[in-house]
Short mmCIF file of C-alpha atoms and ligand atoms in Angstrom, two decimals:
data_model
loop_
_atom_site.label_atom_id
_atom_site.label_comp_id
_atom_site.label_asym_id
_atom_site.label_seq_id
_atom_site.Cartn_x
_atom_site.Cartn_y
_atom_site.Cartn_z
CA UNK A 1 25.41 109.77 119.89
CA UNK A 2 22.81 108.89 117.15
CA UNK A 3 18.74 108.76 116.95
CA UNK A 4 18.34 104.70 116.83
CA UNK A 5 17.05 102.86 119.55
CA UNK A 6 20.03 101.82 121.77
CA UNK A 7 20.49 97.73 122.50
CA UNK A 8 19.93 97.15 126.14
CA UNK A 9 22.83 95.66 127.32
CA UNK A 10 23.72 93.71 130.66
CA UNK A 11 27.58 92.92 132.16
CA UNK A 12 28.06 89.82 134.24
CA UNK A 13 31.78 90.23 136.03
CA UNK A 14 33.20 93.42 137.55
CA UNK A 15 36.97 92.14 137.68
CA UNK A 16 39.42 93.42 135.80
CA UNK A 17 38.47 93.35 132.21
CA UNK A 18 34.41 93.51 132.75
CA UNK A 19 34.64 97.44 133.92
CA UNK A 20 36.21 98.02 130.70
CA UNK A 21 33.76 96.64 128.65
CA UNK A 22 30.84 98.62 130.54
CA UNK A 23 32.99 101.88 129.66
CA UNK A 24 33.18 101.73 126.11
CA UNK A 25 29.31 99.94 125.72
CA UNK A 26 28.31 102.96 127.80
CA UNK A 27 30.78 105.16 125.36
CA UNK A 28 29.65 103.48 122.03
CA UNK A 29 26.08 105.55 122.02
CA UNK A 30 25.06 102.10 120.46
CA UNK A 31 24.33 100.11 123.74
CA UNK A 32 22.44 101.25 127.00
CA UNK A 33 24.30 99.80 130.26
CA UNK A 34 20.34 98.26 131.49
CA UNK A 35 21.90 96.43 134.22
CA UNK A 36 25.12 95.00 135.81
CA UNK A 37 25.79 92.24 137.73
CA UNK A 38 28.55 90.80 140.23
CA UNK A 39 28.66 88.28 142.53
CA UNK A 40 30.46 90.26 144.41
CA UNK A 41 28.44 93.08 146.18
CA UNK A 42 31.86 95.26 146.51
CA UNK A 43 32.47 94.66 142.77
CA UNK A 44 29.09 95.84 141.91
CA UNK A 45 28.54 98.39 143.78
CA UNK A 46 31.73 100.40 142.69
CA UNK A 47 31.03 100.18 139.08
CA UNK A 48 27.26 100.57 139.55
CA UNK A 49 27.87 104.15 141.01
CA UNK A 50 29.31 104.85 137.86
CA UNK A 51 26.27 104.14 136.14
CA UNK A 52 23.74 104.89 138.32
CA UNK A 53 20.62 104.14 136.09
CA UNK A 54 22.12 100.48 135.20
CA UNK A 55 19.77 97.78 138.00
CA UNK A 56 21.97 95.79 139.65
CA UNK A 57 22.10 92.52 140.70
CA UNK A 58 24.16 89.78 142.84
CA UNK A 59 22.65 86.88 141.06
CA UNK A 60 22.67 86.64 137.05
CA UNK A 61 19.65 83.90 137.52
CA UNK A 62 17.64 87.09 138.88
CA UNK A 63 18.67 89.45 136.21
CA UNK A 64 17.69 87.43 133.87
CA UNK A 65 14.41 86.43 134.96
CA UNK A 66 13.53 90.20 135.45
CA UNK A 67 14.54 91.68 132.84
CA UNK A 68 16.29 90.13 129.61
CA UNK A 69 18.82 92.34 127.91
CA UNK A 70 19.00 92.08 124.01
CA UNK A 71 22.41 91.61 124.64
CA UNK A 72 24.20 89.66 127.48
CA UNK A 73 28.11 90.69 128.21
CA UNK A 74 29.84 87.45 130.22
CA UNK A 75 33.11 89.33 131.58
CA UNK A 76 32.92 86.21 134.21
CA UNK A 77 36.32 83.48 134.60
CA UNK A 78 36.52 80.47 131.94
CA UNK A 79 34.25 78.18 133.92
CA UNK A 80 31.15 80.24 134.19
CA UNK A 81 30.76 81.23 130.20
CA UNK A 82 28.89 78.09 129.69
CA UNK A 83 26.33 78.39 132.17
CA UNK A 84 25.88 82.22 131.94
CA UNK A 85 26.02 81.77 128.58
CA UNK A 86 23.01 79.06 128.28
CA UNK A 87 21.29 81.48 130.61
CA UNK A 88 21.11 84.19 128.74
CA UNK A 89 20.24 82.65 125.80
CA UNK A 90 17.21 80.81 126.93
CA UNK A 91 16.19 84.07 127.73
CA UNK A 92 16.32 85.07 124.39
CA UNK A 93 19.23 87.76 124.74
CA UNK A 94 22.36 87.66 122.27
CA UNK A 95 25.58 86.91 123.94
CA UNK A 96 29.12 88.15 123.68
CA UNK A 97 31.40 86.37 125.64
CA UNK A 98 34.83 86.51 126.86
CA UNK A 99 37.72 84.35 125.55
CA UNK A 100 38.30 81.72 125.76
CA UNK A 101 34.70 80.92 125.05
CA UNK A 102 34.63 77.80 126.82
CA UNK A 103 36.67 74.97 128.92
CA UNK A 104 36.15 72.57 126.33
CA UNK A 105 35.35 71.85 122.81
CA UNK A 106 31.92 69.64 123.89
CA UNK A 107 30.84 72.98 125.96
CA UNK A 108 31.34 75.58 123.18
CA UNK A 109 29.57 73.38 120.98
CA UNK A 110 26.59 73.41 123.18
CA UNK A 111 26.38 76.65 123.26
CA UNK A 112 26.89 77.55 119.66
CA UNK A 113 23.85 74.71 119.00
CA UNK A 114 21.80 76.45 121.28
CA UNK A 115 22.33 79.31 119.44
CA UNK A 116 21.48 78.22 116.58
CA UNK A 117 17.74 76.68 118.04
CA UNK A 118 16.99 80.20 120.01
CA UNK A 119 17.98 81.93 116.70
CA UNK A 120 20.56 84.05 118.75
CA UNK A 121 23.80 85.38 118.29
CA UNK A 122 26.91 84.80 120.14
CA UNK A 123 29.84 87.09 119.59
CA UNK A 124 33.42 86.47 121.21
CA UNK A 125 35.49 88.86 122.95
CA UNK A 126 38.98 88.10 120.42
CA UNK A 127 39.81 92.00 121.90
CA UNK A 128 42.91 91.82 119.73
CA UNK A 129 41.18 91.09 116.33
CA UNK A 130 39.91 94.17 116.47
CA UNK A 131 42.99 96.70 117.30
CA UNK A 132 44.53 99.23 114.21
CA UNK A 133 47.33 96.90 114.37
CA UNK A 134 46.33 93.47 113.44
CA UNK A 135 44.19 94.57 110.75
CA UNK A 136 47.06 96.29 109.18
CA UNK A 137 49.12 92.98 109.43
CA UNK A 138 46.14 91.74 107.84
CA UNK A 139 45.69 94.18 105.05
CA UNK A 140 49.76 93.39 104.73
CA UNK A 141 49.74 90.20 104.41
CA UNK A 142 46.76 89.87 102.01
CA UNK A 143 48.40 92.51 99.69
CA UNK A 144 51.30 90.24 99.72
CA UNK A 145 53.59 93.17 101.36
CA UNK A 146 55.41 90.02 103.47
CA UNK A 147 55.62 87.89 99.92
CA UNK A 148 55.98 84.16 101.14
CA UNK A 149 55.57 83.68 104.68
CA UNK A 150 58.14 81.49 106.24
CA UNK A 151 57.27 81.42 109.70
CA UNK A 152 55.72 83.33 112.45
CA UNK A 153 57.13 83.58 116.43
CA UNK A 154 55.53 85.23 119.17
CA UNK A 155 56.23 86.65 122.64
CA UNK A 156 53.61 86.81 125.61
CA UNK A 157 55.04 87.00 128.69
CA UNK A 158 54.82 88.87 131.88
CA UNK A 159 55.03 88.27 135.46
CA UNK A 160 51.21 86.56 136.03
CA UNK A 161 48.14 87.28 136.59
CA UNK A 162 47.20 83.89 137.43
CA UNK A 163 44.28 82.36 137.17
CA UNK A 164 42.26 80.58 139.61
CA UNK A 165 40.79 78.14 136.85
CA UNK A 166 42.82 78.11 134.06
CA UNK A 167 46.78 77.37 132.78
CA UNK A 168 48.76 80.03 131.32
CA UNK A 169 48.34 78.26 128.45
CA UNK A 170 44.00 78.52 128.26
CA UNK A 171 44.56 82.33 129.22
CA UNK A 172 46.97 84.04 127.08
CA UNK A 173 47.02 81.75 124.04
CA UNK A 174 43.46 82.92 122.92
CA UNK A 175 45.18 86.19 122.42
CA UNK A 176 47.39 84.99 120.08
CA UNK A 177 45.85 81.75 118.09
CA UNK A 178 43.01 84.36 117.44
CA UNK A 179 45.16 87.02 115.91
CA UNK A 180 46.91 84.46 113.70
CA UNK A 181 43.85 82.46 112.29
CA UNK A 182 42.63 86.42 111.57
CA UNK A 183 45.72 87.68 110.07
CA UNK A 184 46.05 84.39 107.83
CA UNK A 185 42.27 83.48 107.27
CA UNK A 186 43.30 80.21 108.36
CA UNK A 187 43.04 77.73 110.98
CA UNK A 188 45.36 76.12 113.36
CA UNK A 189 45.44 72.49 112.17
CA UNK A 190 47.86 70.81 114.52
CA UNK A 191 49.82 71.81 118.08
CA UNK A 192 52.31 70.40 119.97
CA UNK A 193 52.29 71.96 123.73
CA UNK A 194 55.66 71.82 126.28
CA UNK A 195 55.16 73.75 129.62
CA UNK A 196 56.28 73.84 132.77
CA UNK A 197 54.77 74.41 136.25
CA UNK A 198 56.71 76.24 139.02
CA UNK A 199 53.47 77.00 141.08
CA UNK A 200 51.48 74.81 144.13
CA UNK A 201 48.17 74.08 142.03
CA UNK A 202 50.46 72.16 139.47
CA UNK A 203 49.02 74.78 136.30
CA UNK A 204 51.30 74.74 133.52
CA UNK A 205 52.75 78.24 134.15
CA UNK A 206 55.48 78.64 131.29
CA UNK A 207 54.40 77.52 128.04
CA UNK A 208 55.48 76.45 124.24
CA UNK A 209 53.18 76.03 121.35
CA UNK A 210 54.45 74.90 117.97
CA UNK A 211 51.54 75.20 115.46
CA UNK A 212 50.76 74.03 112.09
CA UNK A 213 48.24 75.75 109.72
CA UNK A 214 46.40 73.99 107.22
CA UNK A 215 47.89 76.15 104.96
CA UNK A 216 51.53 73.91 106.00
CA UNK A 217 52.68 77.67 108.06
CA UNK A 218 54.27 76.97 111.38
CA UNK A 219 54.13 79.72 114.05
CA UNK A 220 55.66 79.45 117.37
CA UNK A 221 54.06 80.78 120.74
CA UNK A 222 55.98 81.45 123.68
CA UNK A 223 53.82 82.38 127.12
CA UNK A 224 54.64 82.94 130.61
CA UNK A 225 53.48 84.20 133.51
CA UNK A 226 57.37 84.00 135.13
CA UNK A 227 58.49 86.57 133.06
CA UNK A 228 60.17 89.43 135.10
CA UNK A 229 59.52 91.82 131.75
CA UNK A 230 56.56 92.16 130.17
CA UNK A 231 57.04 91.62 125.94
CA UNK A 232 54.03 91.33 123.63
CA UNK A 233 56.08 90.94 120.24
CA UNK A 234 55.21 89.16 116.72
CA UNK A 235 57.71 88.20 114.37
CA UNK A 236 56.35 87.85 110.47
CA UNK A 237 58.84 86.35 108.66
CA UNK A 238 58.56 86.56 105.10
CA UNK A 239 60.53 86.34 101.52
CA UNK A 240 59.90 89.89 100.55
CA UNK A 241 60.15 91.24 104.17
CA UNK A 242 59.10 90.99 107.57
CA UNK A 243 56.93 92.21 110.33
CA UNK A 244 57.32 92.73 113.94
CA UNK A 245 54.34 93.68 116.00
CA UNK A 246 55.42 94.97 119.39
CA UNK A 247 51.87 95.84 121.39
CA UNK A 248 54.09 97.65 124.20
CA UNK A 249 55.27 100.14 121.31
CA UNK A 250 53.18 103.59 122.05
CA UNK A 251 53.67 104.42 118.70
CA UNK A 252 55.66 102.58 116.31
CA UNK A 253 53.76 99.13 117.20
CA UNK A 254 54.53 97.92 113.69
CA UNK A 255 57.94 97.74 112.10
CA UNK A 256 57.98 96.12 108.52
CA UNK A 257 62.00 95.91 107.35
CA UNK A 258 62.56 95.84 103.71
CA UNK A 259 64.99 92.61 104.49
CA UNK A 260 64.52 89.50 103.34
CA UNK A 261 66.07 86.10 102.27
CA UNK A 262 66.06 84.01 99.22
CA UNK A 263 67.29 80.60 98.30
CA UNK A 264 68.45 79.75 94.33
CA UNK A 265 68.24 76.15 94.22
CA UNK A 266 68.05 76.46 90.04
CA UNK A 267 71.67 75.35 89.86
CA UNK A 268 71.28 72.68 92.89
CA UNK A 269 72.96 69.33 90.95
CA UNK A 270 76.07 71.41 89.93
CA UNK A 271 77.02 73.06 92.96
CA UNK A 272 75.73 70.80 95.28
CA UNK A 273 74.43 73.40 97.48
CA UNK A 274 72.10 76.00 97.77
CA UNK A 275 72.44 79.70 96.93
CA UNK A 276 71.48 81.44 99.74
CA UNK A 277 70.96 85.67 99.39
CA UNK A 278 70.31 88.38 102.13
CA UNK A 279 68.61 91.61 101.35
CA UNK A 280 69.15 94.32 103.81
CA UNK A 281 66.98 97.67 103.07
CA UNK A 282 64.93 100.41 104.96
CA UNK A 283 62.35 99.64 107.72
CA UNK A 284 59.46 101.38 108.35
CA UNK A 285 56.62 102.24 110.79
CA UNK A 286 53.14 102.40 109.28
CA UNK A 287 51.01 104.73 110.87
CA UNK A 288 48.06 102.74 112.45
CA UNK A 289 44.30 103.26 113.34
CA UNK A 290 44.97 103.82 117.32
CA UNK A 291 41.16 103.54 118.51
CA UNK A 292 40.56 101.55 121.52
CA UNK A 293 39.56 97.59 120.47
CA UNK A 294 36.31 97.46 122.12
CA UNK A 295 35.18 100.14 120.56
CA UNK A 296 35.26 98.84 117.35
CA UNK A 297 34.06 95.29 118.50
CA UNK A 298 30.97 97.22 119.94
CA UNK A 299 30.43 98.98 116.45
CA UNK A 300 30.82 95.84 114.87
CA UNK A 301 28.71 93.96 117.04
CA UNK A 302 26.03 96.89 117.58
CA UNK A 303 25.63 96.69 113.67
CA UNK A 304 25.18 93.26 113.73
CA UNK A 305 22.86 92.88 116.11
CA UNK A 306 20.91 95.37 113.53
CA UNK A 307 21.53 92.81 110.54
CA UNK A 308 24.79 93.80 109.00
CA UNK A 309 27.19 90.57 108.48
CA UNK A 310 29.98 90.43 110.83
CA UNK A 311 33.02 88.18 110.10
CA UNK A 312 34.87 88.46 112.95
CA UNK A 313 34.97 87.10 116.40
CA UNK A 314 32.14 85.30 115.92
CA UNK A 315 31.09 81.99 118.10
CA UNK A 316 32.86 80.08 115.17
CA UNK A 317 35.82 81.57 115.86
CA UNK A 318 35.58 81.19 119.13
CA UNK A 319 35.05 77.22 119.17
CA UNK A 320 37.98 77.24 116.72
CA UNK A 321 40.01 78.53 119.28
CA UNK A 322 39.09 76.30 121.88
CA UNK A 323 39.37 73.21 119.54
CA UNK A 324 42.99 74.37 119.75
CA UNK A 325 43.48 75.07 123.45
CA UNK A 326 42.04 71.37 124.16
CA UNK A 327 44.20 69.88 121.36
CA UNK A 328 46.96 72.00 122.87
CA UNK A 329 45.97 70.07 126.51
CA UNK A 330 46.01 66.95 124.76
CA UNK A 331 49.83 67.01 123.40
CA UNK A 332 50.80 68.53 127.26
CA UNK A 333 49.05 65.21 128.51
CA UNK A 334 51.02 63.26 126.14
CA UNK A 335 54.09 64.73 126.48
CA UNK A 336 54.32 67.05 123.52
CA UNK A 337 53.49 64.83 120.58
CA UNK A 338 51.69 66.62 117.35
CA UNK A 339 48.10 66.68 118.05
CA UNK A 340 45.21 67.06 115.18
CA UNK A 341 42.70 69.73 116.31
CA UNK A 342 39.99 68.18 114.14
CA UNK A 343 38.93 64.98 115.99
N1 LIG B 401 39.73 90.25 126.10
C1 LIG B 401 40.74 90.54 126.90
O1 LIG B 401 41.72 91.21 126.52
C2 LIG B 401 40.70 90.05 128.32
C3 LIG B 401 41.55 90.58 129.30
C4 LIG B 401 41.44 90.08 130.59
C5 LIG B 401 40.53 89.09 130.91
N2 LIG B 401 39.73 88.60 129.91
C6 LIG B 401 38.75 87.54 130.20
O2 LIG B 401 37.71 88.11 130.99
C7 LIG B 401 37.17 87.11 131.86
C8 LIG B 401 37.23 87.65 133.28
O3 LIG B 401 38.57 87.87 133.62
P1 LIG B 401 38.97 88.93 134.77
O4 LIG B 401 40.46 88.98 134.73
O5 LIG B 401 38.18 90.17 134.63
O6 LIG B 401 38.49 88.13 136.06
P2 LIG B 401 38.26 88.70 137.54
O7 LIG B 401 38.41 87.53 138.44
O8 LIG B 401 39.09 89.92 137.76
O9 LIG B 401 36.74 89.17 137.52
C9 LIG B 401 35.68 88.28 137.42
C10 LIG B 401 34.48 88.90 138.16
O10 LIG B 401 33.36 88.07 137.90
C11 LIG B 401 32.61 87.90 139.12
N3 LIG B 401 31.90 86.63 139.00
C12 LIG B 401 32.42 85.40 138.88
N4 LIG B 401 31.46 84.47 138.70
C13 LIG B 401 30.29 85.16 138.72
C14 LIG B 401 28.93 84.76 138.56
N5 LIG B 401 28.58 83.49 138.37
N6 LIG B 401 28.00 85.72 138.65
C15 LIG B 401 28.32 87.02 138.85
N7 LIG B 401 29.60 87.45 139.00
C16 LIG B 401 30.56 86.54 138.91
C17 LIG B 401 33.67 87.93 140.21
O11 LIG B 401 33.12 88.32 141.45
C18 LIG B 401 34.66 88.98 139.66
O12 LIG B 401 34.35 90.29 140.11
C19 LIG B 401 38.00 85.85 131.64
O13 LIG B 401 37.33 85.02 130.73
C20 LIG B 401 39.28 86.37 131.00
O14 LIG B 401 39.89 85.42 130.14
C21 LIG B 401 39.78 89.07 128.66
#
């Protein structure tokens, strides 16, 4: 708890993840939970006994119009972030969103420019950005503990949820593309998409992305919702060792192996082939920062909202991310061919 004046705070969307978002605003001592909103009066009025002092409402319109919060929390599905979003900040309130931030590239824009004119912020919900673990990999990598990286793989699947208005691709992707552009300070330059759809609406429900960075690294994703097992696992490959990031791990979520792989090419001519040499050592489990991602994210965003810079998840990065997801659609649509995410 601390003396300042707390930011008056409002959630649209008591699903799943919106609830959890409440709890650690409510937890931060940073935020006050002024209102809460849900379409759904069941929704709303099982979280708003938990925080009986919080007004609720059925209609974010009304809300609004009553009383604008200085920040706006849209915990809402992919199609509704523009809207609420534009909402809230013709209001004047500051917006943190959910990811992905929008459904399109020409939506996020819009509300990024509007932004900009109502001198607002908004702020995107990249939960994973902000977990012990990736900033380690991050710390990691920038310390050169991986040496050259050769390529990066990673594992999302599970069996669903899925969505009513988005592909598996549009709802766990985000998780990943915005770990990697934050663990590499880079963005995704090109993607080529494969998927497959086993389901009645004709979503892609199984999922491939090869990437390209503009630094030339290629990272593979792999996402399902078909999956009888549930993995969450990152594989750094690098020339002075590697990483795996298993999110399931309780503990140990980060395993960096002291193995690596080099190629002597000095002598190329003469033998005609290249040297290749394996390095087998220890592997080790870093002990990581364990507190809960939103909390953070609330810190970060609380102090923001009270002038100090913040440099992640920000509505850049969230357009980034999108730019990628529609490029992604784009190579699906034509049948997996490499696809530039910069028009
Ligand atoms: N950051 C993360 O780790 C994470 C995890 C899960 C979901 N999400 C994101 O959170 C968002 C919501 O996902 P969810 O799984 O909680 O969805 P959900 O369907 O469980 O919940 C959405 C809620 O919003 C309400 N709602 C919808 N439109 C509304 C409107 N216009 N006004 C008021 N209420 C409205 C619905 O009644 C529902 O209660 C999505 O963008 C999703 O991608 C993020």
């Amino acid at each position: 708890m601390n003396d300042r004046k707390r930011i008056r705070a409002a959630v649209v969307g008591l699903g799943y993840w919106g609830p959890n978002l409440v709890r650690n605003l409510h937890a931060s001592g940073e935020f006050e939970v002024a209102a809460l909103c849900d379409e759904n009066q069941k929704r709303l009025d099982k979280f708003g006994d938990l925080y009986p002092w919080a007004k609720r409402f059925t209609s974010a319109t009304e809300m609004l119009q009553q009383d604008p919060p200085e920040l706006l929390v849209v915990a809402t599905p992919v199609k509704t972030h523009r809207a609420l979003t534009l909402a809230g900040l013709e209001v004047g309130s500051n917006v943190l969103c959910e990811k992905p931030l929008a459904s399109s590239v020409a939506e996020a824009s819009e509300m990024l420019e509007l932004a900009a004119k109502m001198g607002k912020r908004i702020f995107v919900d990249h939960t994973f950005v902000y977990t012990g673990a990736v900033r380690r990999i991050k710390k990691d990598i920038a310390a050169g503990a991986l040496g050259n990286l050769f390529y990066i793989d990673s594992v999302r699947i599970n069996l669903g949820l899925f969505q009513p208005d988005v592909d598996v691709i549009w709802d766990l992707a985000p998780h990943d593309l915005s770990t990697l552009e934050y663990v590499l300070g880079t963005r995704v330059k090109t993607v080529q998409a494969i998927a497959t759809s086993n389901n009645p609406r004709g979503f892609a429900d199984v999922a491939y992305l090869h990437l390209e960075f503009e630094t030339g690294l290629a990272a593979h994703l792999h996402l399902s919702w078909l999956s009888p097992v549930k993995v969450r696992r990152m594989i750094f490959s690098g020339s002075k060792s590697s990483l795996i990031y298993d999110d399931l791990e309780a503990s140990e979520k980060i395993k960096v192996y002291d193995h690596g792989v080099s190629f002597d090419v000095s002598d190329i001519e003469q033998r005609k082939q290249v040297l290749v040499s394996y390095r087998r050592g220890d592997m080790h489990a870093p002990a990581i920062d364990t507190t809960e991602a939103l909390a953070t994210e609330l810190k970060d965003i609380a102090a923001a909202l009270r002038g100090a810079k913040n440099d992640a998840a920000t509505g850049e990065d969230g357009l980034a991310i999108v730019r990628t997801l529609e490029a992604a659609q784009k190579s699906l649509a034509a049948g997996g061919t490499k696809v530039s995410t910069t028009p």
